[in-house]
Coordinates of C-alpha atoms in Angstrom, one line a residue:
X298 CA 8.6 -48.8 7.0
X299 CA 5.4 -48.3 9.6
X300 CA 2.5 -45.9 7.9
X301 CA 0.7 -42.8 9.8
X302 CA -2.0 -44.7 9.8
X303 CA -0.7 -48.0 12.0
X304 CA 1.3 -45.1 14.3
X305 CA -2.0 -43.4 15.4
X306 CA -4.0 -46.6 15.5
X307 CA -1.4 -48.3 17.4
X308 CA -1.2 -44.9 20.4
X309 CA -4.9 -45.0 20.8
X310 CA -5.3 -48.7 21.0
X311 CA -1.8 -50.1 21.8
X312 CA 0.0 -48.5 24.4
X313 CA 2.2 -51.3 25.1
X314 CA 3.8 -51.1 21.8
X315 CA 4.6 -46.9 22.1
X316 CA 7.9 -48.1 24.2
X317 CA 8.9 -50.0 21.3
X318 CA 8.6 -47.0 18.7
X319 CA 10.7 -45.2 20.6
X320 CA 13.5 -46.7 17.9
X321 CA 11.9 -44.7 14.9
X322 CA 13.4 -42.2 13.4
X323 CA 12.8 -38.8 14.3
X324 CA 11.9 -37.6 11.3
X325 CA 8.9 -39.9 11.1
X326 CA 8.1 -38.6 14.5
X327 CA 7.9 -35.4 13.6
X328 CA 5.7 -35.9 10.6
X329 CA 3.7 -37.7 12.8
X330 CA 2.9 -35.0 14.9
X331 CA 2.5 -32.4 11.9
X332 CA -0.2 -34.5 11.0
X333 CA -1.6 -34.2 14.7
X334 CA -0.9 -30.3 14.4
X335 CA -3.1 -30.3 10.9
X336 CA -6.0 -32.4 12.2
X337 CA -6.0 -29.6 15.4
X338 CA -5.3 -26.6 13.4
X339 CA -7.9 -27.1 10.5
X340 CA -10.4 -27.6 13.2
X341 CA -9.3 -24.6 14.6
X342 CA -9.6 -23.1 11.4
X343 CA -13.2 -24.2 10.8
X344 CA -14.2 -22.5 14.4
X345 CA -13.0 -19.5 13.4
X346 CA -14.5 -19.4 10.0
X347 CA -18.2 -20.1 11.6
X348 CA -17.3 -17.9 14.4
X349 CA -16.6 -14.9 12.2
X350 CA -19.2 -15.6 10.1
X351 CA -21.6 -15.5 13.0
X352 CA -20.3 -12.6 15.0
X353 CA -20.3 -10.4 11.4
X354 CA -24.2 -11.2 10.5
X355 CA -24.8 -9.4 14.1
X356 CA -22.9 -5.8 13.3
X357 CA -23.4 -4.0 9.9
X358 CA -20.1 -2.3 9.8
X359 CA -18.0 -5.0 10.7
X360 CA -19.6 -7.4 8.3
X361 CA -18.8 -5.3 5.4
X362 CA -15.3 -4.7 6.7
X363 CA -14.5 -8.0 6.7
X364 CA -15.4 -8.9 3.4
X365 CA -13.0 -6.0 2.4
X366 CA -10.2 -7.6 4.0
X367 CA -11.1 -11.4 3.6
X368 CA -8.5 -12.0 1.5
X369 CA -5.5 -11.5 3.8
X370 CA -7.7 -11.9 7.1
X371 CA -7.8 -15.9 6.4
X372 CA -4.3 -16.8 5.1
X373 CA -3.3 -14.8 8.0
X374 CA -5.3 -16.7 11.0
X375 CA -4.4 -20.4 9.6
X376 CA -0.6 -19.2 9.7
X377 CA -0.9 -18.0 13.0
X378 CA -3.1 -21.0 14.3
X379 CA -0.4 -23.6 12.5
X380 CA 2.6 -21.6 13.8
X381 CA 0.8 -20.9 17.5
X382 CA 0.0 -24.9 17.3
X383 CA 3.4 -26.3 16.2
X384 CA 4.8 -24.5 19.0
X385 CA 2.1 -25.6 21.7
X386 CA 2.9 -29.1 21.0
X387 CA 6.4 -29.5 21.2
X388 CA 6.4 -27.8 24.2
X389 CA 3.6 -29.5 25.3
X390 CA 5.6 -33.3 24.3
X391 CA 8.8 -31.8 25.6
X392 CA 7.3 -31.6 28.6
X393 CA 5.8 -35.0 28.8
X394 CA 9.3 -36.3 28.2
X395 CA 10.3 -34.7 30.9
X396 CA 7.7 -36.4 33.0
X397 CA 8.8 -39.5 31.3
X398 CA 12.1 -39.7 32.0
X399 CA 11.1 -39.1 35.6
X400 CA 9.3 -42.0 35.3
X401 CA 12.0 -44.1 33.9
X402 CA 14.0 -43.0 36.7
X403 CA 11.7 -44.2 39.2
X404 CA 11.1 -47.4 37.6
X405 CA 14.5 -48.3 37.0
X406 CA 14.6 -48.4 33.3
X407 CA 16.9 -47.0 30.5
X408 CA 16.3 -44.8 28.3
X409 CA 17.1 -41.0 27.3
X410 CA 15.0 -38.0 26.2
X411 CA 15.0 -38.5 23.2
X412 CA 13.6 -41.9 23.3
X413 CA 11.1 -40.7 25.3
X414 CA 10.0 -37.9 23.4
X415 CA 9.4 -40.3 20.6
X416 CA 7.1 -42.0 23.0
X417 CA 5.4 -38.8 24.3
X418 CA 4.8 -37.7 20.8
X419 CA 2.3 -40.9 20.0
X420 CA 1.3 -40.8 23.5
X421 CA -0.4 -37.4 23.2
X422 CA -2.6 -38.4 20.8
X423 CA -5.7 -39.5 22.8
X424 CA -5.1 -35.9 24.7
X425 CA -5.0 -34.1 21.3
X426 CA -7.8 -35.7 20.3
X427 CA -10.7 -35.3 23.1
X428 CA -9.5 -31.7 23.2
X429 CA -11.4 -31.4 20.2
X430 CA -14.4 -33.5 21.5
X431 CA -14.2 -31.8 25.0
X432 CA -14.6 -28.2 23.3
X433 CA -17.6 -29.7 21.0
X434 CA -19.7 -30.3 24.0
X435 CA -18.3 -27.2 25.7
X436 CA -16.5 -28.9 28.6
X437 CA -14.5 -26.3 31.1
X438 CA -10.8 -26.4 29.8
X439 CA -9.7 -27.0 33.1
X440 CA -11.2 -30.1 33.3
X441 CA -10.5 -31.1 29.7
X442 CA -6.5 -30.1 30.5
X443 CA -6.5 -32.3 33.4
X444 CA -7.9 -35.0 32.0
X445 CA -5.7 -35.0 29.1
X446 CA -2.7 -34.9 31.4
X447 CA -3.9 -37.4 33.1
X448 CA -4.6 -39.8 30.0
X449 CA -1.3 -39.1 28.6
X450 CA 1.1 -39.8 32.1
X451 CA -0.9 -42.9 32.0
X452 CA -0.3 -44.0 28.7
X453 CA 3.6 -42.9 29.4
X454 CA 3.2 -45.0 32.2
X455 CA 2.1 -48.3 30.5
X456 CA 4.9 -47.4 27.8
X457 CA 7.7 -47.0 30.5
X458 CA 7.1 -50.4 31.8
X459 CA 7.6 -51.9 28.7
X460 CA 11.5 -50.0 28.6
X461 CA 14.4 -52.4 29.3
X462 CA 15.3 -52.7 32.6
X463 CA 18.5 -51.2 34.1
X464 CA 20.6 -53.9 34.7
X465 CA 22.0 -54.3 38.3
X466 CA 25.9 -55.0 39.1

């Protein structure tokens, strides 16, 4: 059975091989990108933290309000950032499998959704990740949008060419 670790070390550095994991079971797909969704939404969390931290040393009120309700203020935002995240990135796969298969189609390959959803899922890992290094150096999320999409239809790309080809009668 293939580990986490070789599946994200194999979508950042092996794109060739994401056709071929298109096989694995879904379930390991899906735990797959829970661990993407944890790695996104603990960094998350840690903005917020520091950003609540700062903004209640500047107003007296606040500041002391929040420590009131600290307690249920926290468990509350990292449910809603795992729950607001989860549902983010499935879309956001679903949708690159959409592209996917439209890239299947125009190459000429086989495949179905779900093969290709397996693929988009590792794909969008290079994307996930310089999300978080575009909004450390404070880069326009326009720009960092685009250029995850862009990263990710490649990799889907390089992965579609490795799909069988349709055969020809």
């Amino acid at each position: 059975m293939i580990r986490h670790s070789q599946l994200f070390i194999d979508s950042l550095f092996h794109p060739k091989k994401l056709a071929g994991y298109r096989l694995l079971s879904i379930g390991k797909t899906i735990q797959y990108v829970f661990l993407l969704i944890a790695i996104i939404t603990l960094y998350s969390f840690i903005q917020f933290l520091t950003g609540v931290s700062t903004t209640s040393l500047n107003i007296e009120g606040l500041s002391e309000y929040i420590q009131d309700i600290q307690w249920i203020l926290y468990p509350f935002a990292l449910l809603l950032l795992t729950v607001t995240t989860t549902f983010l990135l499935f879309i956001r796969i679903s949708i690159y499998a959409l592209v996917g298969i439209f890239l299947l189609k125009i190459l000429s390959r086989r495949g179905e959704y779900r093969h290709m959803w397996r693929t988009a899922a590792l794909a969008i890992t290079w994307s996930t990740l310089l999300t978080i290094v575009f909004s450390l150096i404070h880069l326009p999320g326009t720009l960092s949008t685009l250029i995850g999409i862009v990263i990710t239809v490649s990799l889907l790309f390089i992965a579609t060419t490795k799909y069988p080809k349709i055969q020809k009668k």
